[in-house]
Coordinates of C-alpha atoms in Angstrom, one line a residue:
Chain A
M6 CA 83.3 82.5 140.9
R7 CA 85.4 85.4 142.0
Y8 CA 86.2 86.1 138.3
R9 CA 82.6 86.1 137.4
R10 CA 81.5 88.5 140.1
S11 CA 84.3 90.9 139.3
G12 CA 83.5 90.7 135.6
F13 CA 79.9 91.6 136.4
G14 CA 80.8 94.6 138.5
F15 CA 83.2 95.8 135.8
G16 CA 80.4 95.8 133.2
Y17 CA 78.1 97.9 135.4
M18 CA 80.9 100.3 136.1
I19 CA 81.5 100.8 132.4
F20 CA 77.7 101.3 131.7
G21 CA 77.6 103.7 134.6
I22 CA 80.5 105.8 133.4
L23 CA 79.1 105.9 129.8
A24 CA 75.7 106.9 131.2
I25 CA 77.0 110.1 132.9
L26 CA 79.6 111.0 130.2
P27 CA 77.5 113.7 128.5
L28 CA 76.7 115.3 131.8
I29 CA 80.4 115.9 132.7
P30 CA 81.3 119.6 132.1
G31 CA 84.4 120.3 130.2
P32 CA 85.9 119.2 126.8
L33 CA 83.2 116.5 126.3
Q34 CA 80.5 119.1 126.0
G35 CA 81.3 120.4 122.5
P36 CA 79.3 119.1 119.6
F37 CA 82.2 117.6 117.9
A38 CA 83.2 115.7 121.0
K39 CA 79.6 114.5 121.4
H40 CA 79.6 113.4 117.8
V41 CA 82.8 111.3 118.4
L42 CA 81.2 109.7 121.5
V43 CA 78.1 108.8 119.5
M44 CA 80.2 107.2 116.8
V45 CA 82.2 105.3 119.4
L46 CA 79.1 103.8 120.9
L47 CA 77.5 103.1 117.5
F48 CA 80.6 101.4 116.1
A49 CA 81.3 99.5 119.4
S50 CA 77.7 98.1 119.1
M51 CA 78.1 97.3 115.5
S52 CA 81.5 95.6 116.0
Q53 CA 80.0 93.7 118.9
A54 CA 77.3 92.4 116.6
W55 CA 80.0 91.4 114.2
N56 CA 82.0 89.8 117.0
L57 CA 79.1 87.5 117.8
L58 CA 79.6 85.7 114.5
G59 CA 83.3 86.6 113.8
G60 CA 84.8 86.4 117.2
Y61 CA 82.8 83.8 119.2
C62 CA 81.7 81.6 116.3
G63 CA 84.9 82.0 114.2
Q64 CA 83.1 82.8 110.9
V65 CA 85.0 85.9 109.7
S66 CA 82.4 87.7 107.6
F67 CA 83.2 90.8 105.5
G68 CA 79.5 91.0 104.5
H69 CA 78.1 92.7 107.6
S70 CA 77.7 96.0 105.9
V71 CA 74.8 94.4 104.0
F72 CA 72.8 93.9 107.2
F73 CA 73.8 97.3 108.5
G74 CA 72.6 98.7 105.2
I75 CA 69.3 96.8 105.2
G76 CA 68.6 98.1 108.7
A77 CA 69.5 101.7 107.6
Y78 CA 67.2 101.4 104.5
G79 CA 64.4 99.9 106.7
A80 CA 64.3 102.9 109.0
G81 CA 65.0 105.3 106.1
M82 CA 62.2 104.0 103.9
A83 CA 59.7 104.2 106.8
V84 CA 60.4 107.9 107.3
V85 CA 61.1 109.1 103.8
K86 CA 58.7 107.0 101.7
Y87 CA 55.9 106.2 104.1
G88 CA 56.0 109.2 106.5
L89 CA 56.0 106.8 109.5
T90 CA 58.2 106.9 112.6
P91 CA 61.5 105.0 112.1
W92 CA 60.7 102.4 114.7
P93 CA 58.6 99.9 112.6
G94 CA 61.0 100.3 109.7
A95 CA 64.0 99.5 112.0
L96 CA 62.3 96.4 113.3
L97 CA 61.2 95.3 109.9
G98 CA 64.7 96.0 108.5
A99 CA 66.2 93.9 111.3
I100 CA 63.9 91.0 110.6
I101 CA 64.6 91.2 106.8
A102 CA 68.3 91.3 107.5
S103 CA 68.0 88.1 109.6
I104 CA 66.2 86.4 106.8
V105 CA 68.7 87.6 104.2
S106 CA 71.6 86.4 106.5
L107 CA 70.0 83.0 106.7
V108 CA 69.6 82.8 102.9
I109 CA 73.2 83.8 102.2
S110 CA 74.5 81.5 104.9
Y111 CA 73.5 78.6 102.7
P112 CA 76.3 78.9 100.2
C113 CA 78.7 80.6 102.5
F114 CA 78.8 78.3 105.5
R115 CA 80.1 75.5 103.3
L116 CA 83.3 77.5 102.8
K117 CA 86.2 77.8 105.1
G118 CA 89.0 80.4 105.8
H119 CA 89.8 82.7 102.9
Y120 CA 87.1 81.2 100.7
F121 CA 84.5 82.3 103.2
A122 CA 86.0 85.8 103.4
I123 CA 86.0 86.2 99.6
A124 CA 82.4 84.9 99.3
T125 CA 81.3 87.6 101.7
F126 CA 83.2 90.2 99.7
A127 CA 81.2 89.0 96.7
I128 CA 77.9 89.4 98.6
V129 CA 78.7 93.0 99.6
E130 CA 79.4 93.9 96.0
I131 CA 76.3 92.2 94.7
F132 CA 74.1 94.0 97.2
N133 CA 75.8 97.3 96.7
R134 CA 75.2 97.2 92.9
L135 CA 71.7 96.0 93.2
F136 CA 70.8 98.8 95.6
M137 CA 72.4 101.3 93.2
V138 CA 69.9 100.4 90.5
W139 CA 66.9 99.7 92.7
Y140 CA 65.0 102.9 92.1
W141 CA 62.3 102.1 94.6
V142 CA 64.8 102.7 97.4
G143 CA 66.3 105.7 95.8
G144 CA 69.0 104.0 93.6
A145 CA 72.4 105.7 93.6
L146 CA 70.9 108.9 94.9
G147 CA 69.9 107.3 98.1
L148 CA 67.3 108.6 100.6
D149 CA 67.3 112.1 102.0
Y150 CA 65.4 112.8 105.2
P151 CA 62.7 115.6 105.2
I152 CA 62.6 118.0 108.1
I153 CA 60.1 116.6 110.6
E154 CA 59.1 117.1 114.2
E155 CA 61.8 116.5 116.9
G156 CA 61.5 114.0 119.6
W157 CA 61.7 110.3 120.6
Q158 CA 58.8 109.4 118.4
N159 CA 60.7 110.4 115.3
F160 CA 64.0 109.9 116.9
M161 CA 65.2 113.1 115.6
W162 CA 66.8 116.3 117.0
Y163 CA 68.3 119.2 115.3
D164 CA 70.1 121.4 117.8
T165 CA 71.6 118.9 120.3
K166 CA 73.4 115.6 120.1
T167 CA 72.7 114.5 123.7
P168 CA 69.5 112.5 122.9
Y169 CA 71.4 110.7 120.1
Y170 CA 74.1 109.9 122.6
Y171 CA 71.5 108.2 124.8
G172 CA 70.0 106.4 121.9
A173 CA 73.4 105.1 121.0
F174 CA 74.0 104.2 124.6
A175 CA 70.7 102.2 124.8
L176 CA 71.7 100.4 121.6
F177 CA 75.1 99.7 123.2
V178 CA 73.6 98.4 126.4
L179 CA 71.3 96.2 124.4
V180 CA 73.9 94.7 122.2
F181 CA 76.5 94.2 125.0
S182 CA 73.9 92.6 127.3
I183 CA 72.8 90.2 124.7
T184 CA 76.4 89.3 123.9
R185 CA 77.2 88.9 127.6
W186 CA 74.1 86.7 128.1
I187 CA 75.1 84.5 125.1
E188 CA 78.7 84.3 126.3
R189 CA 77.6 82.7 129.5
H190 CA 75.0 80.4 128.3
R191 CA 74.9 77.1 126.5
I192 CA 74.7 78.7 123.0
G193 CA 77.9 80.7 123.7
Y194 CA 79.8 77.6 124.7
Y195 CA 78.5 75.9 121.6
M196 CA 79.6 78.8 119.4
R197 CA 83.2 78.8 120.8
A198 CA 83.3 75.0 120.5
V199 CA 82.4 75.3 116.8
R200 CA 85.1 78.0 116.4
D201 CA 87.8 76.0 118.1
G202 CA 87.1 72.7 116.3
Q203 CA 84.0 72.1 114.3
E204 CA 84.6 68.3 114.0
A205 CA 85.3 67.9 117.7
A206 CA 82.2 69.9 118.6
E207 CA 80.1 67.8 116.3
S208 CA 81.4 64.6 117.7
L209 CA 80.2 65.7 121.1
G210 CA 76.7 66.3 119.8
V211 CA 76.8 70.0 118.9
N212 CA 74.6 70.7 115.9
S213 CA 77.2 73.1 114.3
P214 CA 75.2 74.2 111.3
R215 CA 72.3 75.2 113.6
V216 CA 74.7 77.1 116.0
K217 CA 76.3 79.0 113.1
L218 CA 72.9 79.9 111.7
A219 CA 71.7 81.1 115.1
A220 CA 74.9 83.2 115.5
M221 CA 74.5 84.6 112.0
A222 CA 70.8 85.6 112.5
I223 CA 71.3 87.3 115.9
S224 CA 74.4 89.1 114.5
A225 CA 72.5 90.3 111.4
F226 CA 69.5 91.4 113.5
L227 CA 71.7 93.5 115.8
A228 CA 73.7 94.8 112.9
A229 CA 70.5 96.0 111.2
L230 CA 69.4 97.8 114.4
C231 CA 72.8 99.6 114.4
G232 CA 72.2 100.6 110.8
A233 CA 68.8 102.0 111.6
F234 CA 70.4 104.1 114.3
F235 CA 73.1 105.3 111.9
V236 CA 70.6 106.5 109.3
Q237 CA 68.6 108.3 112.0
Y238 CA 71.7 110.1 113.1
N239 CA 73.1 110.8 109.6
L240 CA 69.7 111.7 108.1
R241 CA 70.7 110.3 104.7
V242 CA 71.6 107.0 103.2
D243 CA 73.0 105.8 99.9
P244 CA 74.5 102.5 98.9
P245 CA 78.3 103.4 99.0
M246 CA 77.8 104.9 102.5
V247 CA 76.4 101.8 104.2
M248 CA 76.8 98.8 101.9
S249 CA 80.5 98.9 101.0
L250 CA 83.5 96.8 101.7
D251 CA 85.1 99.8 103.5
M252 CA 82.2 99.8 106.0
S253 CA 82.5 96.1 106.6
M254 CA 86.3 96.5 107.1
R255 CA 85.7 99.0 109.8
F256 CA 83.7 96.6 111.9
V257 CA 86.3 93.9 111.4
L258 CA 89.2 96.3 112.2
I259 CA 87.6 97.6 115.3
T260 CA 87.0 94.1 116.7
I261 CA 90.4 92.8 115.8
L262 CA 92.1 95.8 117.2
G263 CA 90.2 95.5 120.4
G264 CA 90.3 91.8 120.8
L265 CA 88.5 89.1 118.8
G266 CA 86.0 87.1 120.7
T267 CA 86.2 89.1 123.9
L268 CA 83.3 91.0 125.5
W269 CA 85.0 94.4 125.9
G270 CA 87.2 94.2 122.9
P271 CA 84.9 96.0 120.5
L272 CA 84.4 98.9 122.9
L273 CA 88.1 99.2 123.4
G274 CA 88.7 99.0 119.7
A275 CA 86.1 101.6 118.9
A276 CA 87.3 103.9 121.7
V277 CA 90.7 103.9 120.1
L278 CA 90.0 103.8 116.3
I279 CA 86.9 106.0 116.0
P280 CA 88.4 109.1 117.8
L281 CA 91.6 108.5 115.8
Q282 CA 89.6 108.5 112.6
E283 CA 87.4 111.4 113.4
Y284 CA 90.2 113.6 114.7
T285 CA 92.6 112.9 111.9
R286 CA 89.7 113.8 109.5
A287 CA 89.1 117.0 111.5
I288 CA 92.8 118.0 111.7
W289 CA 94.2 116.9 108.4
G290 CA 91.0 116.4 106.3
G291 CA 91.2 120.1 105.4
L292 CA 94.6 119.7 103.6
G293 CA 92.7 118.2 100.7
G294 CA 92.6 114.7 99.3
G295 CA 92.9 112.0 101.8
V296 CA 95.7 113.0 104.2
D297 CA 93.5 111.7 107.1
L298 CA 93.2 108.3 105.4
I299 CA 96.9 108.2 104.6
I300 CA 97.7 108.5 108.3
F301 CA 94.8 106.2 109.3
G302 CA 96.1 103.5 106.9
L303 CA 99.6 103.8 108.3
L304 CA 98.3 103.5 111.8
I305 CA 96.3 100.4 111.0
I306 CA 99.5 98.8 109.6
V307 CA 101.5 99.7 112.7
I308 CA 98.8 98.6 115.2
V309 CA 98.3 95.2 113.4
I310 CA 102.0 94.5 113.4
R311 CA 102.6 95.6 116.9
Q312 CA 99.6 94.1 118.6
P313 CA 98.1 91.3 116.4
R314 CA 96.1 89.8 119.2
G315 CA 94.3 93.1 119.9
L316 CA 94.4 95.6 122.8
M317 CA 92.5 93.2 125.1
G318 CA 95.6 91.0 124.9
F319 CA 97.7 93.9 126.0
V320 CA 95.2 94.8 128.8
S321 CA 95.1 91.2 130.2
W322 CA 98.9 91.1 130.1
V323 CA 99.1 94.3 132.1
M324 CA 96.5 93.0 134.6
G325 CA 98.3 89.7 134.9
R326 CA 101.5 91.5 135.8
A327 CA 99.7 93.7 138.3
Q328 CA 98.0 90.7 139.9
G329 CA 101.3 88.7 140.0
R330 CA 102.9 91.5 141.9
G331 CA 100.1 92.3 144.2
Chain B
M26 CA 76.6 85.4 65.1
T27 CA 79.4 88.0 64.5
L28 CA 78.1 89.9 67.4
F29 CA 78.2 86.9 69.6
L30 CA 81.8 86.1 68.6
Q31 CA 82.8 89.7 69.0
I32 CA 81.6 89.7 72.6
A33 CA 83.2 86.4 73.3
L34 CA 86.5 87.7 71.9
D35 CA 86.3 90.9 74.0
G36 CA 85.5 88.7 77.1
I37 CA 88.5 86.5 76.5
L38 CA 90.9 89.4 76.0
N39 CA 89.7 91.0 79.2
G40 CA 89.9 87.6 80.9
M41 CA 93.6 87.4 79.9
L42 CA 94.2 90.7 81.6
Y43 CA 92.5 89.4 84.8
A44 CA 94.6 86.3 84.5
L45 CA 97.8 88.3 84.7
V46 CA 96.6 90.3 87.6
A47 CA 95.3 87.2 89.4
L48 CA 98.5 85.3 88.8
G49 CA 100.4 87.5 91.2
L50 CA 97.8 87.0 93.9
T51 CA 97.7 83.2 93.2
L52 CA 101.4 82.9 93.8
I53 CA 101.3 84.8 97.1
W54 CA 98.2 83.1 98.3
G55 CA 99.4 79.6 97.3
V56 CA 102.8 79.9 98.8
M57 CA 102.3 82.0 101.9
D58 CA 98.5 81.6 102.6
V59 CA 98.3 85.4 102.7
I60 CA 95.6 87.5 101.0
N61 CA 97.3 90.7 99.7
F62 CA 94.6 93.2 100.0
A63 CA 96.8 95.9 98.4
H64 CA 97.1 93.9 95.2
G65 CA 94.8 96.2 93.2
E66 CA 96.7 99.2 94.5
F67 CA 99.9 97.8 93.2
L68 CA 98.3 97.7 89.8
M69 CA 97.2 101.3 90.2
I70 CA 100.8 102.3 91.1
A71 CA 102.1 100.5 88.1
M72 CA 99.6 102.4 85.9
Y73 CA 100.7 105.7 87.4
V74 CA 104.4 104.9 86.8
S75 CA 103.7 104.1 83.2
Y76 CA 101.5 107.1 82.8
W77 CA 104.0 109.6 84.2
L78 CA 106.9 108.1 82.2
G79 CA 104.7 108.5 79.1
F80 CA 103.4 111.9 80.0
L81 CA 106.7 113.5 81.2
M82 CA 109.3 111.8 79.2
N83 CA 107.3 110.4 76.2
I84 CA 108.3 106.9 76.9
D85 CA 105.9 104.5 75.3
P86 CA 104.1 102.0 77.5
L87 CA 105.5 99.3 75.2
V88 CA 108.9 100.2 76.8
S89 CA 107.9 101.5 80.2
W90 CA 106.2 98.3 81.3
V91 CA 109.7 97.2 82.2
A92 CA 110.1 100.1 84.6
S93 CA 106.6 99.5 86.1
G94 CA 107.4 95.9 86.6
V95 CA 110.7 96.7 88.4
F96 CA 109.1 99.4 90.4
V97 CA 106.2 97.3 91.7
F98 CA 108.7 94.4 92.3
L99 CA 110.6 96.7 94.7
L100 CA 107.3 98.0 96.2
A101 CA 106.1 94.4 96.8
F102 CA 109.4 93.4 98.2
A103 CA 109.4 96.3 100.6
T104 CA 105.8 95.5 101.6
Y105 CA 107.0 92.0 102.4
K106 CA 110.0 93.1 104.4
L107 CA 108.2 96.0 106.3
V108 CA 104.7 94.6 106.8
V109 CA 104.0 91.0 105.9
S110 CA 107.1 89.3 107.2
H111 CA 106.1 90.3 110.7
L112 CA 102.7 88.6 110.3
I113 CA 103.7 85.2 109.0
G114 CA 102.4 82.6 111.4
K115 CA 100.1 85.0 113.2
P116 CA 96.3 84.7 112.8
A117 CA 95.4 84.7 109.1
L118 CA 93.4 87.9 109.4
S119 CA 96.4 90.0 110.5
A120 CA 98.1 90.1 107.1
L121 CA 94.7 90.8 105.4
L122 CA 94.1 93.8 107.7
A123 CA 97.6 95.1 107.5
T124 CA 97.5 95.0 103.7
F125 CA 94.1 96.7 103.9
G126 CA 95.8 99.5 105.8
L127 CA 98.4 99.6 103.1
S128 CA 95.8 99.8 100.3
M129 CA 94.1 102.6 102.1
F130 CA 97.5 104.4 102.5
L131 CA 98.5 103.9 98.8
K132 CA 95.1 104.9 97.4
N133 CA 94.9 108.1 99.4
L134 CA 98.5 108.9 98.8
C135 CA 97.8 108.8 95.0
L136 CA 94.6 110.8 95.6
N137 CA 96.5 113.4 97.4
R138 CA 99.4 113.7 95.0
F139 CA 97.7 113.1 91.6
S140 CA 94.1 114.3 92.2
P141 CA 91.1 112.1 91.6
N142 CA 91.0 113.0 87.9
F143 CA 91.1 110.3 85.2
K144 CA 94.4 110.3 83.3
L145 CA 94.9 108.6 80.0
L146 CA 97.8 108.3 77.6
S147 CA 96.1 108.9 74.2
V148 CA 99.2 109.1 72.0
T149 CA 101.0 105.8 72.2
A150 CA 102.1 103.2 69.7
L151 CA 99.1 101.2 70.5
S152 CA 96.2 103.3 71.6
G153 CA 93.2 103.4 69.4
K154 CA 94.6 100.9 66.9
T155 CA 92.6 97.8 65.9
I156 CA 93.2 94.7 63.9
S157 CA 90.4 93.1 61.8
V158 CA 90.1 89.4 61.7
G159 CA 87.4 88.6 59.1
S160 CA 84.4 90.6 60.4
L161 CA 85.8 90.7 64.0
I162 CA 87.6 93.7 65.4
L163 CA 90.4 93.3 67.9
S164 CA 91.5 96.2 70.0
L165 CA 95.3 96.2 69.6
P166 CA 96.2 97.4 73.2
Q167 CA 94.0 94.6 74.7
F168 CA 95.5 92.1 72.3
V169 CA 99.0 93.1 73.3
I170 CA 98.2 92.7 77.0
A171 CA 96.7 89.3 76.3
I172 CA 99.9 88.2 74.5
F173 CA 102.0 89.6 77.4
S174 CA 99.8 87.8 79.9
L175 CA 100.2 84.5 78.1
I176 CA 104.0 84.9 77.9
V177 CA 104.3 85.9 81.6
I178 CA 102.1 83.1 82.8
F179 CA 104.1 80.6 80.7
I180 CA 107.4 81.9 82.0
I181 CA 106.3 81.8 85.6
Y182 CA 104.7 78.4 85.2
R183 CA 108.0 77.0 83.8
F184 CA 109.9 78.8 86.5
I185 CA 107.9 77.1 89.2
T186 CA 107.8 73.7 87.7
S187 CA 111.3 73.2 86.3
T188 CA 113.9 75.3 88.1
R189 CA 115.6 74.6 91.4
M190 CA 114.3 77.9 92.8
G191 CA 110.8 76.9 91.6
W192 CA 111.0 73.6 93.4
A193 CA 112.1 75.4 96.5
I194 CA 109.0 77.6 96.2
Q195 CA 106.8 74.5 95.8
A196 CA 108.4 72.8 98.8
T197 CA 107.9 75.9 100.9
S198 CA 104.2 76.1 99.9
M199 CA 103.7 72.5 100.9
D200 CA 105.5 72.4 104.2
K201 CA 107.5 75.3 105.5
E202 CA 109.3 73.6 108.3
A203 CA 110.3 70.6 106.2
A204 CA 111.6 72.9 103.5
E205 CA 113.7 74.8 106.1
L206 CA 115.1 71.5 107.3
M207 CA 116.2 70.8 103.7
G208 CA 118.2 74.0 103.7
I209 CA 115.7 76.2 101.9
D210 CA 115.8 79.8 103.1
T211 CA 112.0 80.3 103.3
E212 CA 112.4 83.9 104.3
K213 CA 114.1 84.6 100.9
I214 CA 111.5 82.5 99.1
Y215 CA 108.6 84.5 100.6
G216 CA 110.3 87.8 99.7
L217 CA 110.9 86.5 96.1
V218 CA 107.3 85.3 95.8
F219 CA 105.8 88.5 97.0
G220 CA 108.1 90.4 94.5
L221 CA 107.1 88.1 91.7
G222 CA 103.4 88.7 92.5
G223 CA 104.3 92.4 92.2
V224 CA 106.0 91.9 88.8
C225 CA 102.8 90.3 87.3
V226 CA 100.6 93.3 88.2
G227 CA 103.5 95.6 87.4
I228 CA 103.6 94.4 83.8
A229 CA 99.8 94.5 83.5
G230 CA 99.6 98.0 85.0
G231 CA 102.5 99.2 82.8
L232 CA 100.6 98.4 79.6
L233 CA 97.1 99.4 80.8
P234 CA 97.3 103.2 80.4
T235 CA 97.2 102.7 76.6
Y236 CA 93.4 102.2 76.8
M237 CA 92.3 102.5 80.4
P238 CA 92.4 105.8 82.3
V239 CA 94.3 105.9 85.6
H240 CA 92.7 107.2 88.8
P241 CA 93.2 106.3 92.5
E242 CA 90.2 104.0 92.6
V243 CA 91.1 102.0 89.5
G244 CA 92.8 99.2 91.5
S245 CA 89.9 98.4 93.9
L246 CA 87.7 96.7 91.3
F247 CA 90.7 94.9 89.8
G248 CA 91.8 93.7 93.2
L249 CA 88.3 92.4 93.9
I250 CA 88.1 90.6 90.6
A251 CA 91.5 89.1 91.1
F252 CA 90.4 87.7 94.5
I253 CA 87.4 86.1 92.8
C254 CA 89.5 84.7 90.0
V255 CA 91.9 83.1 92.5
A256 CA 89.3 81.7 94.8
M257 CA 87.2 80.4 91.9
G258 CA 90.3 78.7 90.5
G259 CA 91.2 77.1 93.7
F260 CA 93.9 77.4 96.3
G261 CA 97.1 78.6 94.7
S262 CA 96.5 76.8 91.4
I263 CA 98.0 78.7 88.5
A264 CA 95.9 76.8 85.9
G265 CA 92.8 77.2 88.0
S266 CA 93.1 81.0 88.3
F267 CA 93.9 81.2 84.5
F268 CA 90.7 79.4 83.5
A269 CA 88.6 81.1 86.1
S270 CA 89.8 84.5 84.8
L271 CA 88.8 83.6 81.2
L272 CA 85.4 82.4 82.5
I273 CA 85.0 85.7 84.4
G274 CA 86.0 87.7 81.4
L275 CA 83.4 85.9 79.3
V276 CA 80.6 86.2 81.9
E277 CA 81.3 89.9 82.4
A278 CA 81.2 90.5 78.6
F279 CA 78.0 88.6 78.0
A280 CA 76.2 89.8 81.1
G281 CA 77.2 93.4 80.3
F282 CA 75.8 93.1 76.8
Y283 CA 72.7 90.9 77.1
I284 CA 71.5 92.0 80.6
A285 CA 72.7 95.5 81.4
P286 CA 76.2 97.0 81.9
I287 CA 75.5 97.6 85.6
F288 CA 74.8 93.9 86.1
K289 CA 78.1 92.6 84.7
Y290 CA 79.8 92.5 88.1
V291 CA 76.7 91.2 89.8
A292 CA 76.8 88.3 87.4
V293 CA 80.5 87.7 88.0
F294 CA 80.1 87.6 91.8
A295 CA 76.9 85.5 91.6
L296 CA 78.8 83.1 89.3
Y297 CA 81.5 82.8 92.0
L298 CA 78.9 82.0 94.6
V299 CA 77.4 79.3 92.4
V300 CA 80.8 77.8 91.7
V301 CA 81.9 77.6 95.3
M302 CA 78.5 76.2 96.3
L303 CA 79.1 73.3 94.0
K304 CA 82.9 73.0 94.6
P305 CA 83.8 74.7 98.0
K306 CA 87.5 74.7 97.2
G307 CA 87.2 76.2 93.7
L308 CA 87.4 74.7 90.2
F309 CA 90.9 73.2 90.5
G310 CA 91.1 73.1 94.3
W311 CA 91.8 69.9 96.2

């Protein structure tokens, strides 16, 4: 009981700190720092969406950039092709992503371990190539946003990033609240039971295909919402940007780095990896040809070797020590 | 009919190349249960070694594949010692993510050093030459790679099935602890297998610059196709990945010609999904 109440307070504290971050004067006020904050929240949300399936349900998918991309294209098409606000497109994209996720679950959920991982690689590559030649959604050229009126209706601002920050914050609160709710309700226990031993869970009456499908659909829906935010922020979308293996790997990396199957792991992972990536790009990207990614690649290796159970493992170790002493 | 046979022939030759690349991955996957995500980048490095030897010192790829093979053996061995050996027995994803970091590192290192430009050795003993068999035309560089691939696969197959070291590798892949109790140094076996995996792509990459340009992204697609070949063939099965590679080469060639070039990989990946839907552990899996 004590643990639950303290966990609850901790969550509100984090939400509170994040809510006032852009109001704090100082180094966080610059546009680049704001950009990094927006990306941290976006990728924390996205990785959390992935974590629902990969961490809690144990189905490590490398295909989530497909759902992210469908959401991005949904919002993008609504604005660029139909002159609407992005909201209906984002919602429609999220629904389509859920449906697509259920369809591709049919072959994939029969597979285990590395076979599942490789099947999801294949799905990303198929979607990437199909979107490249699908001229209705812009083909390889992608969609470019027109200049339209600013404001919440169009979810678009040109001279400040603060509204985008609050947009990302809202997304973050939504995704984390849903995950927290799931974590503490029956479906969450079912998901973890399926992860830890599918046969044992089934013998106790858990309908594991249904649990996995539910996790997949929720995960894809939230991933697509994140994609819709991404395209609104980026004002452009093309297949390699959103539907690539590299993009999928980022969600996986962030979650694993933070802590697989933990509520705060994705935020922790994003708070470490995204600034690292953005600042290495800003500092070394100017040297030409990939110095930022050389360093980023090395860092990934070092982090995975040093802390294979993620930063949350490290945090709980430190907290355990502190409690033991106190 | 000639056209059909010609396409089938091209597909098979390409499939042999995939088989050689996939063989390295099969060994590593089968023995250590590790997906080496940097496998495609090893191929790219081998191609660069061969390219620079040819460009700077006029060494023909027919000779320099030895150097590429040795170089990538050392690279793979170092990868095992420095990265993968720390991750054996840890969650399966760790090794995949670490080798993903390595692939990012190698790809961008080459991008930084050698620029993104395509580089091709156009004057070699093989390039541009063809052999005619009846009305069919065989590209000589592809043919030579196919022959090499058959030889290497045969040697490695014999090595695994009929030498003491090969039996030790098999024992390690079946049950690591039991193998250790029998006095097998599994650490050494793992290093050797990772190195052997490197040799396979090293040889393939050493010969490739005779007809395929080198650039930092060249490994990505090969790596992905090799994953598909291995998974379609079934867990660590050398024969399985060989036949899966030929099948993938054929599907790629026919889809590229009869549907559209851009759809050839869509067809390959779709084929994989269909196969694992019917047989979740691959064609030769158990």
